[in-house]
JSON list of C-alpha atoms in Angstrom, two decimals:
[
{"chain": "A", "resi": 16, "resn": "MET", "atom": "CA", "xyz": [-14.41, 9.50, 4.14]},
{"chain": "A", "resi": 17, "resn": "PHE", "atom": "CA", "xyz": [-11.27, 7.55, 5.19]},
{"chain": "A", "resi": 18, "resn": "HIS", "atom": "CA", "xyz": [-8.89, 10.54, 5.13]},
{"chain": "A", "resi": 19, "resn": "ASP", "atom": "CA", "xyz": [-11.37, 12.36, 7.41]},
{"chain": "A", "resi": 20, "resn": "GLN", "atom": "CA", "xyz": [-10.00, 9.97, 10.15]},
{"chain": "A", "resi": 21, "resn": "LEU", "atom": "CA", "xyz": [-6.92, 12.10, 10.11]},
{"chain": "A", "resi": 22, "resn": "SER", "atom": "CA", "xyz": [-6.28, 15.53, 11.02]},
{"chain": "A", "resi": 23, "resn": "SER", "atom": "CA", "xyz": [-4.37, 17.42, 8.31]},
{"chain": "A", "resi": 24, "resn": "ASP", "atom": "CA", "xyz": [-1.20, 17.56, 10.49]},
{"chain": "A", "resi": 25, "resn": "ALA", "atom": "CA", "xyz": [-1.53, 14.04, 11.97]},
{"chain": "A", "resi": 26, "resn": "PRO", "atom": "CA", "xyz": [1.54, 11.78, 11.07]},
{"chain": "A", "resi": 27, "resn": "CYS", "atom": "CA", "xyz": [1.05, 9.65, 7.90]},
{"chain": "A", "resi": 28, "resn": "PRO", "atom": "CA", "xyz": [0.42, 6.08, 8.88]},
{"chain": "A", "resi": 29, "resn": "CYS", "atom": "CA", "xyz": [3.09, 4.90, 6.56]},
{"chain": "A", "resi": 30, "resn": "GLY", "atom": "CA", "xyz": [5.95, 6.08, 9.00]},
{"chain": "A", "resi": 31, "resn": "SER", "atom": "CA", "xyz": [7.60, 8.64, 6.48]},
{"chain": "A", "resi": 32, "resn": "GLY", "atom": "CA", "xyz": [7.85, 11.22, 9.17]},
{"chain": "A", "resi": 33, "resn": "GLN", "atom": "CA", "xyz": [5.73, 13.64, 7.26]},
{"chain": "A", "resi": 34, "resn": "SER", "atom": "CA", "xyz": [2.17, 14.68, 7.88]},
{"chain": "A", "resi": 35, "resn": "PHE", "atom": "CA", "xyz": [-0.74, 12.57, 6.18]},
{"chain": "A", "resi": 36, "resn": "ALA", "atom": "CA", "xyz": [-1.52, 15.75, 4.16]},
{"chain": "A", "resi": 37, "resn": "ASP", "atom": "CA", "xyz": [1.91, 16.31, 2.79]},
{"chain": "A", "resi": 38, "resn": "CYS", "atom": "CA", "xyz": [2.73, 12.50, 2.35]},
{"chain": "A", "resi": 39, "resn": "CYS", "atom": "CA", "xyz": [0.08, 9.81, 1.36]},
{"chain": "A", "resi": 40, "resn": "GLY", "atom": "CA", "xyz": [-3.16, 11.85, 1.68]},
{"chain": "A", "resi": 41, "resn": "PRO", "atom": "CA", "xyz": [-3.14, 13.61, -1.60]},
{"chain": "A", "resi": 42, "resn": "ALA", "atom": "CA", "xyz": [-2.80, 10.09, -3.30]},
{"chain": "A", "resi": 43, "resn": "LEU", "atom": "CA", "xyz": [-5.63, 8.52, -1.43]},
{"chain": "A", "resi": 44, "resn": "SER", "atom": "CA", "xyz": [-7.95, 11.50, -2.07]},
{"chain": "A", "resi": 45, "resn": "GLY", "atom": "CA", "xyz": [-7.14, 11.38, -5.94]},
{"chain": "A", "resi": 46, "resn": "THR", "atom": "CA", "xyz": [-5.91, 14.87, -6.00]},
{"chain": "A", "resi": 47, "resn": "THR", "atom": "CA", "xyz": [-2.04, 13.93, -6.53]},
{"chain": "A", "resi": 48, "resn": "PRO", "atom": "CA", "xyz": [-1.12, 10.34, -8.04]},
{"chain": "A", "resi": 49, "resn": "ALA", "atom": "CA", "xyz": [1.66, 8.57, -6.25]},
{"chain": "A", "resi": 50, "resn": "PRO", "atom": "CA", "xyz": [4.95, 9.69, -8.05]},
{"chain": "A", "resi": 51, "resn": "THR", "atom": "CA", "xyz": [7.11, 6.55, -7.47]},
{"chain": "A", "resi": 52, "resn": "ALA", "atom": "CA", "xyz": [6.66, 2.93, -6.71]},
{"chain": "A", "resi": 53, "resn": "GLU", "atom": "CA", "xyz": [7.63, 3.45, -3.17]},
{"chain": "A", "resi": 54, "resn": "ALA", "atom": "CA", "xyz": [5.04, 6.17, -2.70]},
{"chain": "A", "resi": 55, "resn": "LEU", "atom": "CA", "xyz": [2.25, 3.96, -4.08]},
{"chain": "A", "resi": 56, "resn": "MET", "atom": "CA", "xyz": [3.43, 1.29, -1.85]},
{"chain": "A", "resi": 57, "resn": "ARG", "atom": "CA", "xyz": [3.29, 3.45, 1.24]},
{"chain": "A", "resi": 58, "resn": "SER", "atom": "CA", "xyz": [-0.13, 5.02, 0.00]},
{"chain": "A", "resi": 59, "resn": "ARG", "atom": "CA", "xyz": [-1.55, 1.48, -0.34]},
{"chain": "A", "resi": 60, "resn": "TYR", "atom": "CA", "xyz": [-0.23, 0.65, 3.11]},
{"chain": "A", "resi": 61, "resn": "CYS", "atom": "CA", "xyz": [-2.16, 3.69, 4.52]},
{"chain": "A", "resi": 62, "resn": "ALA", "atom": "CA", "xyz": [-5.17, 2.28, 2.46]},
{"chain": "A", "resi": 63, "resn": "PHE", "atom": "CA", "xyz": [-4.99, -0.97, 4.26]},
{"chain": "A", "resi": 64, "resn": "ALA", "atom": "CA", "xyz": [-4.74, 0.91, 7.68]},
{"chain": "A", "resi": 65, "resn": "LEU", "atom": "CA", "xyz": [-7.69, 3.38, 6.97]},
{"chain": "A", "resi": 66, "resn": "GLY", "atom": "CA", "xyz": [-9.79, 1.01, 5.16]},
{"chain": "A", "resi": 67, "resn": "ALA", "atom": "CA", "xyz": [-9.79, 2.80, 1.72]},
{"chain": "A", "resi": 68, "resn": "VAL", "atom": "CA", "xyz": [-10.75, -0.40, -0.09]},
{"chain": "A", "resi": 69, "resn": "ASP", "atom": "CA", "xyz": [-11.67, 1.59, -3.47]},
{"chain": "A", "resi": 70, "resn": "TYR", "atom": "CA", "xyz": [-8.09, 2.95, -3.46]},
{"chain": "A", "resi": 71, "resn": "LEU", "atom": "CA", "xyz": [-6.73, -0.37, -3.12]},
{"chain": "A", "resi": 72, "resn": "LEU", "atom": "CA", "xyz": [-8.87, -1.63, -5.88]},
{"chain": "A", "resi": 73, "resn": "ASP", "atom": "CA", "xyz": [-7.94, 1.23, -8.16]},
{"chain": "A", "resi": 74, "resn": "THR", "atom": "CA", "xyz": [-4.28, 0.69, -7.79]},
{"chain": "A", "resi": 75, "resn": "VAL", "atom": "CA", "xyz": [-3.98, -3.13, -8.64]},
{"chain": "A", "resi": 76, "resn": "ALA", "atom": "CA", "xyz": [-2.99, -3.83, -12.20]},
{"chain": "A", "resi": 77, "resn": "PRO", "atom": "CA", "xyz": [-6.29, -4.64, -14.08]},
{"chain": "A", "resi": 78, "resn": "GLU", "atom": "CA", "xyz": [-5.29, -8.14, -15.10]},
{"chain": "A", "resi": 79, "resn": "LYS", "atom": "CA", "xyz": [-5.02, -8.99, -11.25]},
{"chain": "A", "resi": 80, "resn": "ARG", "atom": "CA", "xyz": [-8.42, -7.61, -10.19]},
{"chain": "A", "resi": 81, "resn": "GLN", "atom": "CA", "xyz": [-10.74, -10.47, -9.32]},
{"chain": "A", "resi": 82, "resn": "GLU", "atom": "CA", "xyz": [-14.41, -10.75, -8.59]},
{"chain": "A", "resi": 83, "resn": "GLY", "atom": "CA", "xyz": [-14.74, -10.72, -4.84]},
{"chain": "A", "resi": 84, "resn": "ASP", "atom": "CA", "xyz": [-11.81, -8.52, -4.05]},
{"chain": "A", "resi": 85, "resn": "ALA", "atom": "CA", "xyz": [-13.78, -5.76, -2.55]},
{"chain": "A", "resi": 86, "resn": "GLU", "atom": "CA", "xyz": [-15.54, -7.97, -0.10]},
{"chain": "A", "resi": 87, "resn": "LEU", "atom": "CA", "xyz": [-12.21, -9.55, 0.72]},
{"chain": "A", "resi": 88, "resn": "LEU", "atom": "CA", "xyz": [-10.34, -6.45, 1.25]},
{"chain": "A", "resi": 89, "resn": "SER", "atom": "CA", "xyz": [-13.17, -4.84, 3.45]},
{"chain": "A", "resi": 90, "resn": "GLU", "atom": "CA", "xyz": [-13.14, -7.79, 5.58]},
{"chain": "A", "resi": 91, "resn": "GLN", "atom": "CA", "xyz": [-9.23, -7.63, 6.07]},
{"chain": "A", "resi": 92, "resn": "THR", "atom": "CA", "xyz": [-9.22, -4.01, 6.74]},
{"chain": "A", "resi": 93, "resn": "GLN", "atom": "CA", "xyz": [-11.85, -4.51, 9.44]},
{"chain": "A", "resi": 94, "resn": "VAL", "atom": "CA", "xyz": [-10.20, -7.28, 11.33]},
{"chain": "A", "resi": 95, "resn": "THR", "atom": "CA", "xyz": [-6.39, -6.02, 10.98]},
{"chain": "A", "resi": 96, "resn": "THR", "atom": "CA", "xyz": [-4.71, -3.13, 12.60]},
{"chain": "A", "resi": 97, "resn": "TRP", "atom": "CA", "xyz": [-1.53, -2.09, 10.82]},
{"chain": "A", "resi": 98, "resn": "THR", "atom": "CA", "xyz": [0.98, -0.95, 13.39]},
{"chain": "A", "resi": 99, "resn": "GLY", "atom": "CA", "xyz": [4.28, -0.16, 11.26]},
{"chain": "A", "resi": 100, "resn": "LEU", "atom": "CA", "xyz": [5.82, -0.14, 8.03]},
{"chain": "A", "resi": 101, "resn": "LYS", "atom": "CA", "xyz": [9.64, -0.57, 7.14]},
{"chain": "A", "resi": 102, "resn": "ILE", "atom": "CA", "xyz": [10.95, 0.00, 3.63]},
{"chain": "A", "resi": 103, "resn": "VAL", "atom": "CA", "xyz": [13.77, -2.66, 3.20]},
{"chain": "A", "resi": 104, "resn": "SER", "atom": "CA", "xyz": [14.81, -1.73, -0.44]},
{"chain": "A", "resi": 105, "resn": "THR", "atom": "CA", "xyz": [13.72, -0.27, -3.51]},
{"chain": "A", "resi": 106, "resn": "ARG", "atom": "CA", "xyz": [14.78, -1.05, -7.17]},
{"chain": "A", "resi": 107, "resn": "MET", "atom": "CA", "xyz": [13.89, 1.38, -9.92]},
{"chain": "A", "resi": 108, "resn": "GLY", "atom": "CA", "xyz": [10.65, 2.82, -9.61]},
{"chain": "A", "resi": 109, "resn": "LYS", "atom": "CA", "xyz": [11.44, 6.46, -9.87]},
{"chain": "A", "resi": 110, "resn": "GLU", "atom": "CA", "xyz": [9.37, 9.19, -11.61]},
{"chain": "A", "resi": 111, "resn": "SER", "atom": "CA", "xyz": [11.45, 8.54, -14.88]},
{"chain": "A", "resi": 112, "resn": "ASP", "atom": "CA", "xyz": [10.83, 4.51, -14.65]},
{"chain": "A", "resi": 113, "resn": "ASP", "atom": "CA", "xyz": [8.03, 2.17, -15.95]},
{"chain": "A", "resi": 114, "resn": "LEU", "atom": "CA", "xyz": [8.87, -0.61, -13.65]},
{"chain": "A", "resi": 115, "resn": "GLY", "atom": "CA", "xyz": [9.67, -0.76, -10.04]},
{"chain": "A", "resi": 116, "resn": "GLU", "atom": "CA", "xyz": [10.23, -3.03, -6.88]},
{"chain": "A", "resi": 117, "resn": "VAL", "atom": "CA", "xyz": [9.75, -2.44, -3.19]},
{"chain": "A", "resi": 118, "resn": "SER", "atom": "CA", "xyz": [10.60, -4.84, -0.34]},
{"chain": "A", "resi": 119, "resn": "PHE", "atom": "CA", "xyz": [9.05, -4.03, 2.88]},
{"chain": "A", "resi": 120, "resn": "GLU", "atom": "CA", "xyz": [7.85, -5.30, 6.18]},
{"chain": "A", "resi": 121, "resn": "ALA", "atom": "CA", "xyz": [4.32, -4.47, 7.54]},
{"chain": "A", "resi": 122, "resn": "ARG", "atom": "CA", "xyz": [3.58, -5.01, 11.16]},
{"chain": "A", "resi": 123, "resn": "PHE", "atom": "CA", "xyz": [0.14, -5.80, 12.03]},
{"chain": "A", "resi": 124, "resn": "GLN", "atom": "CA", "xyz": [-2.33, -7.20, 14.84]},
{"chain": "A", "resi": 125, "resn": "SER", "atom": "CA", "xyz": [-5.38, -9.26, 13.95]},
{"chain": "A", "resi": 126, "resn": "GLY", "atom": "CA", "xyz": [-7.37, -10.26, 17.13]},
{"chain": "A", "resi": 127, "resn": "PRO", "atom": "CA", "xyz": [-4.74, -11.46, 19.77]},
{"chain": "A", "resi": 128, "resn": "SER", "atom": "CA", "xyz": [-2.22, -12.28, 16.89]},
{"chain": "A", "resi": 129, "resn": "LYS", "atom": "CA", "xyz": [0.78, -10.22, 16.04]},
{"chain": "A", "resi": 130, "resn": "GLY", "atom": "CA", "xyz": [2.61, -10.78, 12.85]},
{"chain": "A", "resi": 131, "resn": "VAL", "atom": "CA", "xyz": [4.96, -9.34, 10.25]},
{"chain": "A", "resi": 132, "resn": "LEU", "atom": "CA", "xyz": [3.93, -9.23, 6.57]},
{"chain": "A", "resi": 133, "resn": "ARG", "atom": "CA", "xyz": [7.42, -9.13, 4.43]},
{"chain": "A", "resi": 134, "resn": "GLU", "atom": "CA", "xyz": [6.74, -8.56, 0.73]},
{"chain": "A", "resi": 135, "resn": "HIS", "atom": "CA", "xyz": [8.79, -7.96, -2.22]},
{"chain": "A", "resi": 136, "resn": "SER", "atom": "CA", "xyz": [6.27, -5.96, -4.56]},
{"chain": "A", "resi": 137, "resn": "ARG", "atom": "CA", "xyz": [6.40, -5.38, -8.26]},
{"chain": "A", "resi": 138, "resn": "PHE", "atom": "CA", "xyz": [4.85, -2.14, -9.77]},
{"chain": "A", "resi": 139, "resn": "ARG", "atom": "CA", "xyz": [4.42, -0.95, -13.17]},
{"chain": "A", "resi": 140, "resn": "ARG", "atom": "CA", "xyz": [3.31, 2.59, -14.59]},
{"chain": "A", "resi": 141, "resn": "GLU", "atom": "CA", "xyz": [0.11, 2.37, -16.79]},
{"chain": "A", "resi": 142, "resn": "ALA", "atom": "CA", "xyz": [-1.20, 5.21, -18.49]},
{"chain": "A", "resi": 143, "resn": "GLY", "atom": "CA", "xyz": [0.97, 7.46, -16.33]},
{"chain": "A", "resi": 144, "resn": "LEU", "atom": "CA", "xyz": [-0.05, 5.90, -13.05]},
{"chain": "A", "resi": 145, "resn": "TRP", "atom": "CA", "xyz": [1.72, 3.46, -10.85]},
{"chain": "A", "resi": 146, "resn": "VAL", "atom": "CA", "xyz": [-0.13, 0.18, -10.17]},
{"chain": "A", "resi": 147, "resn": "TYR", "atom": "CA", "xyz": [0.74, -2.74, -7.98]},
{"chain": "A", "resi": 148, "resn": "VAL", "atom": "CA", "xyz": [1.35, -5.82, -10.08]},
{"chain": "A", "resi": 149, "resn": "ASP", "atom": "CA", "xyz": [2.12, -8.62, -7.57]},
{"chain": "A", "resi": 150, "resn": "GLY", "atom": "CA", "xyz": [4.42, -9.53, -4.80]},
{"chain": "A", "resi": 151, "resn": "ASP", "atom": "CA", "xyz": [6.33, -12.43, -2.92]},
{"chain": "A", "resi": 152, "resn": "VAL", "atom": "CA", "xyz": [4.90, -12.57, 0.43]},
{"chain": "A", "resi": 153, "resn": "GLU", "atom": "CA", "xyz": [6.03, -14.16, 3.75]},
{"chain": "A", "resi": 154, "resn": "LEU", "atom": "CA", "xyz": [4.00, -14.04, 6.95]},
{"chain": "A", "resi": 155, "resn": "LEU", "atom": "CA", "xyz": [6.08, -14.24, 10.10]},
{"chain": "A", "resi": 156, "resn": "PRO", "atom": "CA", "xyz": [5.00, -14.25, 13.72]},
{"chain": "A", "resi": 157, "resn": "GLY", "atom": "CA", "xyz": [5.42, -10.80, 15.33]}
]
């Protein structure tokens, strides 16, 4: 499984400074849901980095899911290497909130090209769990 790619004391790919086991690992393994919108965003970044397509699908708002998403995400995770995450800002999205926003920059490499995905993401809590709703995305050369 994807989380077997990292040892328990390996740094979390999201760049939090914590170990994967203490940061995004529990969310990706399904043992502990992401407690905040930022935590969900960080865990989704890890899922992209590790190829955890099922987690990416499960954490998207149901009305945003489309046929073919699994295949598209699987292809994207195979051809893209995520190399860094920077949280720019958060708005709401705390454990007591039902809505949240996170702005971030994610560095990547795909083939010989490098770039930065800049996104302002929107999240909501649904049945007690945070889900990704949508975002405003800008791709920049890296």
